Amino acid sequence: MIASVIVDVPAKQIDRTFDYLVPESLHAVVRRGIRVVVPFGPRKIQGFILSIKDETTIKNLKPIEEVVDIEPVLNDELLSLSEWLTEQTLCYRISALQVMLPAAMKAKYNKYFHLLDDHDIPVKIKSLFEKESPLTWKTADAHHALKDLQELIRQRKVEMRYVVKQSANVKKVRIVELSNEDIEVSGNAKKQLLIIEELKKTGGKLSVPALKELTDATSAVIKTMIDKGILIESYDEQYRDPFSQRTFDKTEHFKLTDDQQKAITPILEKVNSFEQQTFLLHGVTGSGKTEIYLQTIDQVLKQERQAIMLVPEISLTPQMVQRFKGRFGDQVAVMHSGLSVGEKYDEWRKIHRGEVNVVVGARSAIFAPFKRLGVIIIDEEHEMSYKQEDSPRYHARDVAIERSNRHGCPVILGSATPSLESFARAKKGNYQLLELEYRMNNQDMPEVKVVDMREELREGNRSMFSRDLLEEIAKRIEKKEQIVLFLNRRGYSSFIMCRDCGTVMQCPHCEVSLTYHRSKESMKCHYCGHEEYVPNECPECTSEHIRYFGTGTQKVEEELFKLMPHVRTIRMDVDTTSKKGSHEKLLNAFGRGEADILLGTQMIAKGLDFPNITLVGVLSADTMLHLPDFRASEKTFQLLTQVSGRAGRHEKTGEVIIQTYTPEHFSIELAKSQHYEWFYQKEMMMRKTAQYPPFYYISLITISHENVNKAAGVCSEIADILKAKLTDQSIILGPVASPIAKIQDKYRYQCMIKYKNEPELKSLLKKILDQYSHTGKDAVSINIDVQPYMMM
DNA sequence: AGCACGCCGACT
DNA sequence: GTCGGCGTGCTC
């Protein structure tokens, strides 16, 4: 019996199967989709069994060392999906397999030195082994002992062993129970008697932490009882439950409005007939998309099938978790970046074991190992976070459609502001368009006011708040209503500049300006993490007039405090929400009315839904508009529409104030009238003229190298190859320097391909990738994104 | 990606 | 004459 294995080495030459002999003892367990540990050269590594066969042309087969799983971790569908993913995104097969599993299941590798013969070995080495045996590579390296050890290995006095460890860890809890033996306990041992009593009361078995809680006993007491044989200890697997502290109120179906009923009918038809169909559910905020999702899932569950619901960064919407857990109880697994590695692993195991039937999660939840999918839902379909930016560079929407084809089930893409690609496909009939035109309860859309900041400046207002905004803020505070202030991106544009010579402090390794961080009085690079203190004098002209410019959230907070010292503000940005759970804590505090103003970046644009918010202010609508990205207008429109949706979601009507320097720009004008269809028409015209998606597909090749000329040269070679091989209907742009020309001391050049129909492109790109991804002295690093969302 | 093997410069 | 630099090639 022979197994074909994909090993855990992401490299060009290793990107294929290797055959291994299956030892007799493992015949019963070894199957496709099981992880194994195999010898690979001198070391041992983890791998996935892709197939089992009887013969091979390879001589000198090595045997599989051990199996990691009893049950396959990837089923046939996911294994074949990984093949599709490899072809689609031009990634290594191992990366495609790895991305489908929680991070906890990635192997860890350790090297240990074992002492075989301690005669005639250096004193230094001997003492190391006395302190630690086996000796880890790390300590050996720390004591500069690797050289000596290498020599001892040659003399066969020391051996190096490679150990594959699972970073996955099943949480175990210690359980104690009463033994059957009748052992006398002295009347003085009050704690022991109490423990026995408690155990009898609860059926004879309790976890140690629970027992300690109940009886206030110490570990010592329990240990004594185990040693005496009164108690028997054992271990039990346990799930880490991130929601254990919370209860979810059971919620019932809402009665659907006619509008909603009209939308859900065709979806349920496809669910019932087991047919694939992609629906684009277009409905403004508050039009009741979530209830449609919930009732569709309900139908799917009745058929004993399963559902995947994707949301962008779910930790940001505890309210969404609430709604799902409330409706479906413990049938729901939750998967998002806010969970610890162990928690994610546990949620995954619940899915894998079939203990839950619904998963609500971020991008990677699209790979949930369900066997009978009944529906896949992608909420806020237009969100960029559905595209993974490193290998495998997949878009969750594409994976969803691919999986739905394999399972015969519908996909629902929901959004108030669909991506142009999706809306165009819906108009063409590739997707079925479902419109929700009315808000539930017939609420009015909030009134949106655009303030021209140039006008403010002309009239002598040089602050970052327009007079209108300040006035409205004051009004709400008087009425005890709440306000959300929105600012683009953390520390965006809060660069540091010398006022005398205009020098802007830049990262020495990347071509970006450093961002000022008040808390540490330092400047940080957002691309490589480089950090340094703000200099006392300008490195160029030695002037001392150094100050920071731009408006970070911290600065807004300060200004706000200067203008209205009595106003309570909660600031939400990366700095204040980095700690686990702090995000929710801040939001809850705001929900309880502990602050008047919620000030934040991107992260507050989604999901928050508090009845008392009646004013939303966007401090600078155009920061995003001027990014070097053809989707800049689309993103601005989506963001403004979404932010506006935060105001007046309940009885009180809301108002939105958008501050901008370009009020005439159509994405700002149309965000004001909240007219998606007009925006779509206008933006489509722009895209057509500029030859961008959805009229053209694009692919992006990025070359990076320490030497500028090398990077540019290779990129130009590649452009030439493309020009020669592709049809003349395709457009090849570049090579040009990447918008971020240097990251971590490597210069970046890129080349963009725009095409409509180029059946050979994938294989050509694969060829180029092979040709240039060799490892050598002057090797460049090459990256290909087949369908990029970030142009940087 | 690692790791070993192997072929040329600066030292005891 | 040896130690050690890192170029080259292989991993079932």
PDB file of N, CA and C in Angstrom, chain A residues 630-688:
ATOM      1  N   PHE A 630      -8.561  52.150  -8.858  1.00  0.00           N
ATOM      2  CA  PHE A 630      -9.720  52.441  -9.702  1.00  0.00           C
ATOM      3  C   PHE A 630     -11.045  52.228  -8.976  1.00  0.00           C
ATOM      4  N   ARG A 631     -11.000  51.585  -7.807  1.00  0.00           N
ATOM      5  CA  ARG A 631     -12.224  51.409  -7.044  1.00  0.00           C
ATOM      6  C   ARG A 631     -12.448  52.528  -6.022  1.00  0.00           C
ATOM      7  N   ALA A 632     -11.623  53.568  -6.073  1.00  0.00           N
ATOM      8  CA  ALA A 632     -11.706  54.627  -5.056  1.00  0.00           C
ATOM      9  C   ALA A 632     -13.103  55.240  -4.955  1.00  0.00           C
ATOM     10  N   SER A 633     -13.710  55.549  -6.097  1.00  0.00           N
ATOM     11  CA  SER A 633     -15.057  56.149  -6.063  1.00  0.00           C
ATOM     12  C   SER A 633     -16.056  55.178  -5.468  1.00  0.00           C
ATOM     13  N   GLU A 634     -15.959  53.933  -5.902  1.00  0.00           N
ATOM     14  CA  GLU A 634     -16.885  52.916  -5.423  1.00  0.00           C
ATOM     15  C   GLU A 634     -16.769  52.772  -3.906  1.00  0.00           C
ATOM     16  N   LYS A 635     -15.532  52.714  -3.428  1.00  0.00           N
ATOM     17  CA  LYS A 635     -15.323  52.535  -1.988  1.00  0.00           C
ATOM     18  C   LYS A 635     -15.854  53.738  -1.216  1.00  0.00           C
ATOM     19  N   THR A 636     -15.636  54.929  -1.758  1.00  0.00           N
ATOM     20  CA  THR A 636     -16.116  56.130  -1.088  1.00  0.00           C
ATOM     21  C   THR A 636     -17.640  56.116  -0.991  1.00  0.00           C
ATOM     22  N   PHE A 637     -18.262  55.799  -2.108  1.00  0.00           N
ATOM     23  CA  PHE A 637     -19.726  55.750  -2.116  1.00  0.00           C
ATOM     24  C   PHE A 637     -20.257  54.721  -1.111  1.00  0.00           C
ATOM     25  N   GLN A 638     -19.638  53.532  -1.143  1.00  0.00           N
ATOM     26  CA  GLN A 638     -20.083  52.468  -0.238  1.00  0.00           C
ATOM     27  C   GLN A 638     -19.915  52.874   1.215  1.00  0.00           C
ATOM     28  N   LEU A 639     -18.762  53.454   1.490  1.00  0.00           N
ATOM     29  CA  LEU A 639     -18.465  53.828   2.871  1.00  0.00           C
ATOM     30  C   LEU A 639     -19.422  54.905   3.370  1.00  0.00           C
ATOM     31  N   LEU A 640     -19.628  55.915   2.550  1.00  0.00           N
ATOM     32  CA  LEU A 640     -20.506  57.007   2.968  1.00  0.00           C
ATOM     33  C   LEU A 640     -21.932  56.513   3.154  1.00  0.00           C
ATOM     34  N   THR A 641     -22.369  55.654   2.241  1.00  0.00           N
ATOM     35  CA  THR A 641     -23.720  55.119   2.359  1.00  0.00           C
ATOM     36  C   THR A 641     -23.850  54.308   3.638  1.00  0.00           C
ATOM     37  N   GLN A 642     -22.829  53.495   3.889  1.00  0.00           N
ATOM     38  CA  GLN A 642     -22.859  52.641   5.059  1.00  0.00           C
ATOM     39  C   GLN A 642     -22.830  53.434   6.363  1.00  0.00           C
ATOM     40  N   VAL A 643     -21.954  54.425   6.389  1.00  0.00           N
ATOM     41  CA  VAL A 643     -21.840  55.258   7.579  1.00  0.00           C
ATOM     42  C   VAL A 643     -23.164  55.988   7.823  1.00  0.00           C
ATOM     43  N   SER A 644     -23.749  56.479   6.738  1.00  0.00           N
ATOM     44  CA  SER A 644     -25.016  57.191   6.864  1.00  0.00           C
ATOM     45  C   SER A 644     -26.087  56.301   7.467  1.00  0.00           C
ATOM     46  N   GLY A 645     -26.011  55.026   7.131  1.00  0.00           N
ATOM     47  CA  GLY A 645     -26.993  54.073   7.632  1.00  0.00           C
ATOM     48  C   GLY A 645     -26.977  53.935   9.146  1.00  0.00           C
ATOM     49  N   ARG A 646     -25.917  54.447   9.791  1.00  0.00           N
ATOM     50  CA  ARG A 646     -25.834  54.335  11.254  1.00  0.00           C
ATOM     51  C   ARG A 646     -26.786  55.285  11.959  1.00  0.00           C
ATOM     52  N   ALA A 647     -27.266  56.282  11.243  1.00  0.00           N
ATOM     53  CA  ALA A 647     -28.089  57.302  11.904  1.00  0.00           C
ATOM     54  C   ALA A 647     -29.563  56.964  11.778  1.00  0.00           C
ATOM     55  N   GLY A 648     -30.271  57.194  12.845  1.00  0.00           N
ATOM     56  CA  GLY A 648     -31.726  57.111  12.822  1.00  0.00           C
ATOM     57  C   GLY A 648     -32.269  55.792  12.342  1.00  0.00           C
ATOM     58  N   ARG A 649     -31.801  54.708  12.963  1.00  0.00           N
ATOM     59  CA  ARG A 649     -32.310  53.404  12.553  1.00  0.00           C
ATOM     60  C   ARG A 649     -33.596  53.066  13.289  1.00  0.00           C
ATOM     61  N   HIS A 650     -33.979  53.883  14.214  1.00  0.00           N
ATOM     62  CA  HIS A 650     -35.171  53.555  14.992  1.00  0.00           C
ATOM     63  C   HIS A 650     -36.188  54.687  14.870  1.00  0.00           C
ATOM     64  N   GLU A 651     -36.907  55.007  15.955  1.00  0.00           N
ATOM     65  CA  GLU A 651     -38.002  55.981  15.814  1.00  0.00           C
ATOM     66  C   GLU A 651     -37.490  57.373  15.447  1.00  0.00           C
ATOM     67  N   LYS A 652     -36.348  57.742  16.093  1.00  0.00           N
ATOM     68  CA  LYS A 652     -35.863  59.098  15.861  1.00  0.00           C
ATOM     69  C   LYS A 652     -35.232  59.199  14.472  1.00  0.00           C
ATOM     70  N   THR A 653     -35.528  60.275  13.769  1.00  0.00           N
ATOM     71  CA  THR A 653     -34.918  60.423  12.457  1.00  0.00           C
ATOM     72  C   THR A 653     -33.484  60.896  12.623  1.00  0.00           C
ATOM     73  N   GLY A 654     -32.658  60.480  11.704  1.00  0.00           N
ATOM     74  CA  GLY A 654     -31.251  60.793  11.832  1.00  0.00           C
ATOM     75  C   GLY A 654     -30.797  61.826  10.832  1.00  0.00           C
ATOM     76  N   GLU A 655     -29.637  62.387  11.134  1.00  0.00           N
ATOM     77  CA  GLU A 655     -29.047  63.324  10.199  1.00  0.00           C
ATOM     78  C   GLU A 655     -27.586  62.956   9.985  1.00  0.00           C
ATOM     79  N   VAL A 656     -27.115  63.198   8.774  1.00  0.00           N
ATOM     80  CA  VAL A 656     -25.737  62.884   8.443  1.00  0.00           C
ATOM     81  C   VAL A 656     -25.078  64.140   7.893  1.00  0.00           C
ATOM     82  N   ILE A 657     -23.872  64.435   8.396  1.00  0.00           N
ATOM     83  CA  ILE A 657     -23.130  65.565   7.844  1.00  0.00           C
ATOM     84  C   ILE A 657     -21.822  65.045   7.265  1.00  0.00           C
ATOM     85  N   ILE A 658     -21.647  65.311   5.985  1.00  0.00           N
ATOM     86  CA  ILE A 658     -20.428  64.862   5.320  1.00  0.00           C
ATOM     87  C   ILE A 658     -19.562  66.077   5.006  1.00  0.00           C
ATOM     88  N   GLN A 659     -18.364  66.109   5.548  1.00  0.00           N
ATOM     89  CA  GLN A 659     -17.442  67.218   5.256  1.00  0.00           C
ATOM     90  C   GLN A 659     -16.511  66.805   4.126  1.00  0.00           C
ATOM     91  N   THR A 660     -16.332  67.680   3.164  1.00  0.00           N
ATOM     92  CA  THR A 660     -15.496  67.315   2.022  1.00  0.00           C
ATOM     93  C   THR A 660     -14.888  68.549   1.359  1.00  0.00           C
ATOM     94  N   TYR A 661     -13.800  68.309   0.661  1.00  0.00           N
ATOM     95  CA  TYR A 661     -13.197  69.373  -0.147  1.00  0.00           C
ATOM     96  C   TYR A 661     -13.622  69.261  -1.600  1.00  0.00           C
ATOM     97  N   THR A 662     -14.313  68.182  -1.945  1.00  0.00           N
ATOM     98  CA  THR A 662     -14.774  68.000  -3.321  1.00  0.00           C
ATOM     99  C   THR A 662     -16.247  67.615  -3.340  1.00  0.00           C
ATOM    100  N   PRO A 663     -17.111  68.573  -2.944  1.00  0.00           N
ATOM    101  CA  PRO A 663     -18.546  68.238  -2.861  1.00  0.00           C
ATOM    102  C   PRO A 663     -19.159  67.906  -4.210  1.00  0.00           C
ATOM    103  N   GLU A 664     -18.478  68.310  -5.287  1.00  0.00           N
ATOM    104  CA  GLU A 664     -19.075  68.091  -6.605  1.00  0.00           C
ATOM    105  C   GLU A 664     -18.807  66.687  -7.140  1.00  0.00           C
ATOM    106  N   HIS A 665     -17.929  65.936  -6.468  1.00  0.00           N
ATOM    107  CA  HIS A 665     -17.628  64.588  -6.955  1.00  0.00           C
ATOM    108  C   HIS A 665     -18.883  63.715  -6.883  1.00  0.00           C
ATOM    109  N   PHE A 666     -19.104  62.945  -7.963  1.00  0.00           N
ATOM    110  CA  PHE A 666     -20.390  62.233  -8.045  1.00  0.00           C
ATOM    111  C   PHE A 666     -20.594  61.204  -6.935  1.00  0.00           C
ATOM    112  N   SER A 667     -19.489  60.599  -6.447  1.00  0.00           N
ATOM    113  CA  SER A 667     -19.747  59.585  -5.415  1.00  0.00           C
ATOM    114  C   SER A 667     -20.156  60.241  -4.098  1.00  0.00           C
ATOM    115  N   ILE A 668     -19.795  61.487  -3.917  1.00  0.00           N
ATOM    116  CA  ILE A 668     -20.248  62.200  -2.724  1.00  0.00           C
ATOM    117  C   ILE A 668     -21.661  62.753  -2.934  1.00  0.00           C
ATOM    118  N   GLU A 669     -21.886  63.317  -4.112  1.00  0.00           N
ATOM    119  CA  GLU A 669     -23.226  63.820  -4.427  1.00  0.00           C
ATOM    120  C   GLU A 669     -24.273  62.719  -4.355  1.00  0.00           C
ATOM    121  N   LEU A 670     -23.904  61.553  -4.904  1.00  0.00           N
ATOM    122  CA  LEU A 670     -24.902  60.482  -4.949  1.00  0.00           C
ATOM    123  C   LEU A 670     -25.032  59.767  -3.621  1.00  0.00           C
ATOM    124  N   ALA A 671     -23.975  59.821  -2.809  1.00  0.00           N
ATOM    125  CA  ALA A 671     -24.099  59.266  -1.456  1.00  0.00           C
ATOM    126  C   ALA A 671     -25.094  60.123  -0.681  1.00  0.00           C
ATOM    127  N   LYS A 672     -25.126  61.397  -1.026  1.00  0.00           N
ATOM    128  CA  LYS A 672     -26.055  62.319  -0.381  1.00  0.00           C
ATOM    129  C   LYS A 672     -27.499  61.929  -0.683  1.00  0.00           C
ATOM    130  N   SER A 673     -27.762  61.651  -1.953  1.00  0.00           N
ATOM    131  CA  SER A 673     -29.135  61.267  -2.298  1.00  0.00           C
ATOM    132  C   SER A 673     -29.359  59.769  -2.093  1.00  0.00           C
ATOM    133  N   GLN A 674     -28.295  59.040  -1.759  1.00  0.00           N
ATOM    134  CA  GLN A 674     -28.373  57.598  -1.500  1.00  0.00           C
ATOM    135  C   GLN A 674     -29.017  56.859  -2.661  1.00  0.00           C
ATOM    136  N   HIS A 675     -28.566  57.203  -3.857  1.00  0.00           N
ATOM    137  CA  HIS A 675     -29.156  56.609  -5.038  1.00  0.00           C
ATOM    138  C   HIS A 675     -28.174  55.649  -5.680  1.00  0.00           C
ATOM    139  N   TYR A 676     -28.287  54.363  -5.313  1.00  0.00           N
ATOM    140  CA  TYR A 676     -27.322  53.389  -5.809  1.00  0.00           C
ATOM    141  C   TYR A 676     -27.359  53.263  -7.320  1.00  0.00           C
ATOM    142  N   GLU A 677     -28.557  53.171  -7.846  1.00  0.00           N
ATOM    143  CA  GLU A 677     -28.696  52.934  -9.284  1.00  0.00           C
ATOM    144  C   GLU A 677     -27.996  54.023 -10.110  1.00  0.00           C
ATOM    145  N   TRP A 678     -28.152  55.263  -9.728  1.00  0.00           N
ATOM    146  CA  TRP A 678     -27.497  56.354 -10.459  1.00  0.00           C
ATOM    147  C   TRP A 678     -25.982  56.251 -10.326  1.00  0.00           C
ATOM    148  N   PHE A 679     -25.566  55.938  -9.108  1.00  0.00           N
ATOM    149  CA  PHE A 679     -24.131  55.778  -8.916  1.00  0.00           C
ATOM    150  C   PHE A 679     -23.603  54.680  -9.819  1.00  0.00           C
ATOM    151  N   TYR A 680     -24.344  53.590  -9.861  1.00  0.00           N
ATOM    152  CA  TYR A 680     -23.933  52.454 -10.690  1.00  0.00           C
ATOM    153  C   TYR A 680     -23.775  52.877 -12.151  1.00  0.00           C
ATOM    154  N   GLN A 681     -24.765  53.577 -12.677  1.00  0.00           N
ATOM    155  CA  GLN A 681     -24.725  54.009 -14.075  1.00  0.00           C
ATOM    156  C   GLN A 681     -23.499  54.872 -14.360  1.00  0.00           C
ATOM    157  N   LYS A 682     -23.322  55.847 -13.486  1.00  0.00           N
ATOM    158  CA  LYS A 682     -22.229  56.813 -13.657  1.00  0.00           C
ATOM    159  C   LYS A 682     -20.868  56.114 -13.588  1.00  0.00           C
ATOM    160  N   GLU A 683     -20.696  55.288 -12.553  1.00  0.00           N
ATOM    161  CA  GLU A 683     -19.417  54.630 -12.350  1.00  0.00           C
ATOM    162  C   GLU A 683     -19.139  53.617 -13.472  1.00  0.00           C
ATOM    163  N   MET A 684     -20.187  52.984 -13.970  1.00  0.00           N
ATOM    164  CA  MET A 684     -20.008  52.042 -15.076  1.00  0.00           C
ATOM    165  C   MET A 684     -19.457  52.750 -16.308  1.00  0.00           C
ATOM    166  N   MET A 685     -19.930  53.970 -16.536  1.00  0.00           N
ATOM    167  CA  MET A 685     -19.425  54.734 -17.675  1.00  0.00           C
ATOM    168  C   MET A 685     -17.936  55.008 -17.514  1.00  0.00           C
ATOM    169  N   MET A 686     -17.561  55.373 -16.281  1.00  0.00           N
ATOM    170  CA  MET A 686     -16.151  55.649 -16.018  1.00  0.00           C
ATOM    171  C   MET A 686     -15.296  54.399 -16.247  1.00  0.00           C
ATOM    172  N   ARG A 687     -15.817  53.286 -15.754  1.00  0.00           N
ATOM    173  CA  ARG A 687     -15.059  52.036 -15.874  1.00  0.00           C
ATOM    174  C   ARG A 687     -14.927  51.612 -17.333  1.00  0.00           C
ATOM    175  N   LYS A 688     -15.970  51.885 -18.088  1.00  0.00           N
ATOM    176  CA  LYS A 688     -15.935  51.500 -19.495  1.00  0.00           C
ATOM    177  C   LYS A 688     -14.870  52.307 -20.217  1.00  0.00           C
TER     178      LYS A 688
END
